[in-house]
Amino acid sequence: PRGANNAPRRFVRIMREALESEYVSQNLHHWIDLIFGFKQQGKAAVEAQNVFYYLTYEDAIDINSITDPVDKMSIIAQINNFGQTPHQIFRRAHPPRRASKVSMTISTHANILIP
């Protein structure tokens, strides 16, 4: 990717810094709500504009109950090509991440986190 200058270790370091950033820490719970939480389905999903085609949702259809082979193969192809929504784990808003008491830095030499 641009910015990594064809250096895989640099790319990993940049991604680690981004994922451990304060911005991500402060907003990660919003992403969890959309992907695994209460905003994945129902009214909260509609309000968050987080609604997908019905076949993407877990248990939306019993594939084994479809007897027409053409219908069955087309639904399987749809799922294989577009994927499925992950299992919904949380039914209420996920709490924000608590601030870490230990700051972490990334060693550019050994690619490890150092407290």
PDB file of C-alpha atoms in Angstrom:
ATOM      1  CA  PRO A   1       0.000   0.000   0.000  1.00  0.00           C
ATOM      2  CA  ARG A   2       1.023   3.589  -0.574  1.00  0.00           C
ATOM      3  CA  GLY A   3       2.765   5.056   2.421  1.00  0.00           C
ATOM      4  CA  ALA A   4       4.411   1.773   3.335  1.00  0.00           C
ATOM      5  CA  ASN A   5       6.976   2.065   0.517  1.00  0.00           C
ATOM      6  CA  ASN A   6       6.793  -1.677  -0.289  1.00  0.00           C
ATOM      7  CA  ALA A   7       7.986  -2.420   3.246  1.00  0.00           C
ATOM      8  CA  PRO A   8       5.779  -5.041   4.947  1.00  0.00           C
ATOM      9  CA  ARG A   9       7.152  -4.304   8.429  1.00  0.00           C
ATOM     10  CA  ARG A  10       6.424  -0.603   7.984  1.00  0.00           C
ATOM     11  CA  PHE A  11       2.891  -1.453   6.866  1.00  0.00           C
ATOM     12  CA  VAL A  12       2.331  -3.629   9.953  1.00  0.00           C
ATOM     13  CA  ARG A  13       3.726  -0.899  12.213  1.00  0.00           C
ATOM     14  CA  ILE A  14       1.430   1.723  10.670  1.00  0.00           C
ATOM     15  CA  MET A  15      -1.598  -0.549  11.032  1.00  0.00           C
ATOM     16  CA  ARG A  16      -0.728  -1.353  14.643  1.00  0.00           C
ATOM     17  CA  GLU A  17      -0.377   2.325  15.458  1.00  0.00           C
ATOM     18  CA  ALA A  18      -3.738   3.047  13.848  1.00  0.00           C
ATOM     19  CA  LEU A  19      -5.548   0.183  15.592  1.00  0.00           C
ATOM     20  CA  GLU A  20      -4.090   1.139  18.975  1.00  0.00           C
ATOM     21  CA  SER A  21      -4.764   4.859  18.483  1.00  0.00           C
ATOM     22  CA  GLU A  22      -6.878   6.906  20.844  1.00  0.00           C
ATOM     23  CA  TYR A  23      -9.432   7.499  18.073  1.00  0.00           C
ATOM     24  CA  VAL A  24      -9.997   3.775  17.581  1.00  0.00           C
ATOM     25  CA  SER A  25     -10.139   3.211  21.342  1.00  0.00           C
ATOM     26  CA  GLN A  26     -12.800   5.897  21.703  1.00  0.00           C
ATOM     27  CA  ASN A  27     -14.915   4.619  18.789  1.00  0.00           C
ATOM     28  CA  LEU A  28     -14.455   0.845  18.717  1.00  0.00           C
ATOM     29  CA  HIS A  29     -17.719   0.236  20.604  1.00  0.00           C
ATOM     30  CA  HIS A  30     -19.690   1.897  17.771  1.00  0.00           C
ATOM     31  CA  TRP A  31     -18.239  -0.577  15.281  1.00  0.00           C
ATOM     32  CA  ILE A  32     -18.995  -3.485  17.636  1.00  0.00           C
ATOM     33  CA  ASP A  33     -22.623  -2.285  17.879  1.00  0.00           C
ATOM     34  CA  LEU A  34     -22.932  -2.296  14.070  1.00  0.00           C
ATOM     35  CA  ILE A  35     -21.210  -5.605  13.369  1.00  0.00           C
ATOM     36  CA  PHE A  36     -21.971  -7.793  16.395  1.00  0.00           C
ATOM     37  CA  GLY A  37     -24.403  -5.754  18.452  1.00  0.00           C
ATOM     38  CA  PHE A  38     -27.814  -4.242  18.787  1.00  0.00           C
ATOM     39  CA  LYS A  39     -27.465  -2.146  15.602  1.00  0.00           C
ATOM     40  CA  GLN A  40     -27.066  -5.252  13.466  1.00  0.00           C
ATOM     41  CA  GLN A  41     -30.799  -5.933  13.106  1.00  0.00           C
ATOM     42  CA  GLY A  42     -34.176  -4.371  13.768  1.00  0.00           C
ATOM     43  CA  LYS A  43     -35.127  -0.747  14.303  1.00  0.00           C
ATOM     44  CA  ALA A  44     -31.657   0.259  15.543  1.00  0.00           C
ATOM     45  CA  ALA A  45     -30.116  -1.155  12.347  1.00  0.00           C
ATOM     46  CA  VAL A  46     -32.587   0.779  10.200  1.00  0.00           C
ATOM     47  CA  GLU A  47     -31.863   4.003  12.099  1.00  0.00           C
ATOM     48  CA  ALA A  48     -28.108   3.417  11.709  1.00  0.00           C
ATOM     49  CA  GLN A  49     -28.518   2.618   7.978  1.00  0.00           C
ATOM     50  CA  ASN A  50     -26.979  -0.774   8.675  1.00  0.00           C
ATOM     51  CA  VAL A  51     -29.440  -3.073   6.881  1.00  0.00           C
ATOM     52  CA  PHE A  52     -28.426  -5.753   4.399  1.00  0.00           C
ATOM     53  CA  TYR A  53     -30.120  -8.152   2.011  1.00  0.00           C
ATOM     54  CA  TYR A  54     -32.101 -10.741   3.958  1.00  0.00           C
ATOM     55  CA  LEU A  55     -29.974 -13.692   2.816  1.00  0.00           C
ATOM     56  CA  THR A  56     -26.930 -12.244   4.578  1.00  0.00           C
ATOM     57  CA  TYR A  57     -28.481 -12.734   8.025  1.00  0.00           C
ATOM     58  CA  GLU A  58     -27.871 -15.855  10.052  1.00  0.00           C
ATOM     59  CA  ASP A  59     -30.821 -18.274  10.011  1.00  0.00           C
ATOM     60  CA  ALA A  60     -32.706 -16.138   7.471  1.00  0.00           C
ATOM     61  CA  ILE A  61     -33.328 -19.229   5.412  1.00  0.00           C
ATOM     62  CA  ASP A  62     -33.109 -22.972   5.957  1.00  0.00           C
ATOM     63  CA  ILE A  63     -31.059 -23.993   2.952  1.00  0.00           C
ATOM     64  CA  ASN A  64     -31.819 -27.682   3.542  1.00  0.00           C
ATOM     65  CA  SER A  65     -35.544 -27.083   3.175  1.00  0.00           C
ATOM     66  CA  ILE A  66     -35.205 -25.768  -0.393  1.00  0.00           C
ATOM     67  CA  THR A  67     -36.128 -28.566  -2.770  1.00  0.00           C
ATOM     68  CA  ASP A  68     -35.709 -26.823  -6.132  1.00  0.00           C
ATOM     69  CA  PRO A  69     -32.048 -27.378  -7.101  1.00  0.00           C
ATOM     70  CA  VAL A  70     -31.863 -24.169  -9.153  1.00  0.00           C
ATOM     71  CA  ASP A  71     -33.216 -22.054  -6.286  1.00  0.00           C
ATOM     72  CA  LYS A  72     -30.914 -23.789  -3.833  1.00  0.00           C
ATOM     73  CA  MET A  73     -27.811 -23.256  -5.978  1.00  0.00           C
ATOM     74  CA  SER A  74     -28.672 -19.603  -6.629  1.00  0.00           C
ATOM     75  CA  ILE A  75     -29.078 -18.915  -2.907  1.00  0.00           C
ATOM     76  CA  ILE A  76     -25.817 -20.717  -2.124  1.00  0.00           C
ATOM     77  CA  ALA A  77     -24.094 -18.694  -4.866  1.00  0.00           C
ATOM     78  CA  GLN A  78     -25.539 -15.471  -3.407  1.00  0.00           C
ATOM     79  CA  ILE A  79     -24.219 -16.338   0.053  1.00  0.00           C
ATOM     80  CA  ASN A  80     -20.820 -17.432  -1.279  1.00  0.00           C
ATOM     81  CA  ASN A  81     -20.389 -14.273  -3.355  1.00  0.00           C
ATOM     82  CA  PHE A  82     -21.706 -11.671  -0.932  1.00  0.00           C
ATOM     83  CA  GLY A  83     -21.074 -13.285   2.454  1.00  0.00           C
ATOM     84  CA  GLN A  84     -23.121 -13.415   5.602  1.00  0.00           C
ATOM     85  CA  THR A  85     -23.590 -11.080   8.522  1.00  0.00           C
ATOM     86  CA  PRO A  86     -21.753 -12.350  11.636  1.00  0.00           C
ATOM     87  CA  HIS A  87     -23.646 -13.883  14.528  1.00  0.00           C
ATOM     88  CA  GLN A  88     -25.258 -11.186  16.696  1.00  0.00           C
ATOM     89  CA  ILE A  89     -23.565 -11.358  20.103  1.00  0.00           C
ATOM     90  CA  PHE A  90     -24.812  -8.253  21.930  1.00  0.00           C
ATOM     91  CA  ARG A  91     -28.401  -7.086  22.385  1.00  0.00           C
ATOM     92  CA  ARG A  92     -27.526  -3.800  24.120  1.00  0.00           C
ATOM     93  CA  ALA A  93     -25.057  -1.035  23.371  1.00  0.00           C
ATOM     94  CA  HIS A  94     -21.471  -2.125  23.895  1.00  0.00           C
ATOM     95  CA  PRO A  95     -19.637  -0.011  26.500  1.00  0.00           C
ATOM     96  CA  PRO A  96     -16.762   2.205  25.383  1.00  0.00           C
ATOM     97  CA  ARG A  97     -13.266   0.864  25.871  1.00  0.00           C
ATOM     98  CA  ARG A  98     -11.749   1.822  29.198  1.00  0.00           C
ATOM     99  CA  ALA A  99      -8.584   3.878  28.988  1.00  0.00           C
ATOM    100  CA  SER A 100      -5.449   1.842  29.450  1.00  0.00           C
ATOM    101  CA  LYS A 101      -3.393   2.673  32.511  1.00  0.00           C
ATOM    102  CA  VAL A 102      -0.249   1.446  30.773  1.00  0.00           C
ATOM    103  CA  SER A 103       0.775   3.218  27.605  1.00  0.00           C
ATOM    104  CA  MET A 104       2.185   1.019  24.890  1.00  0.00           C
ATOM    105  CA  THR A 105       4.756   1.870  22.259  1.00  0.00           C
ATOM    106  CA  ILE A 106       5.699  -0.131  19.243  1.00  0.00           C
ATOM    107  CA  SER A 107       9.295  -1.150  18.789  1.00  0.00           C
ATOM    108  CA  THR A 108      10.273  -0.610  15.175  1.00  0.00           C
ATOM    109  CA  HIS A 109      13.172  -3.036  15.564  1.00  0.00           C
ATOM    110  CA  ALA A 110      11.572  -6.165  16.988  1.00  0.00           C
ATOM    111  CA  ASN A 111       7.934  -5.494  15.993  1.00  0.00           C
ATOM    112  CA  ILE A 112       6.689  -6.003  19.548  1.00  0.00           C
ATOM    113  CA  LEU A 113       4.659  -3.918  21.959  1.00  0.00           C
ATOM    114  CA  ILE A 114       6.635  -2.524  24.850  1.00  0.00           C
ATOM    115  CA  PRO A 115       4.910  -1.268  28.031  1.00  0.00           C
TER     116      PRO A 115
END
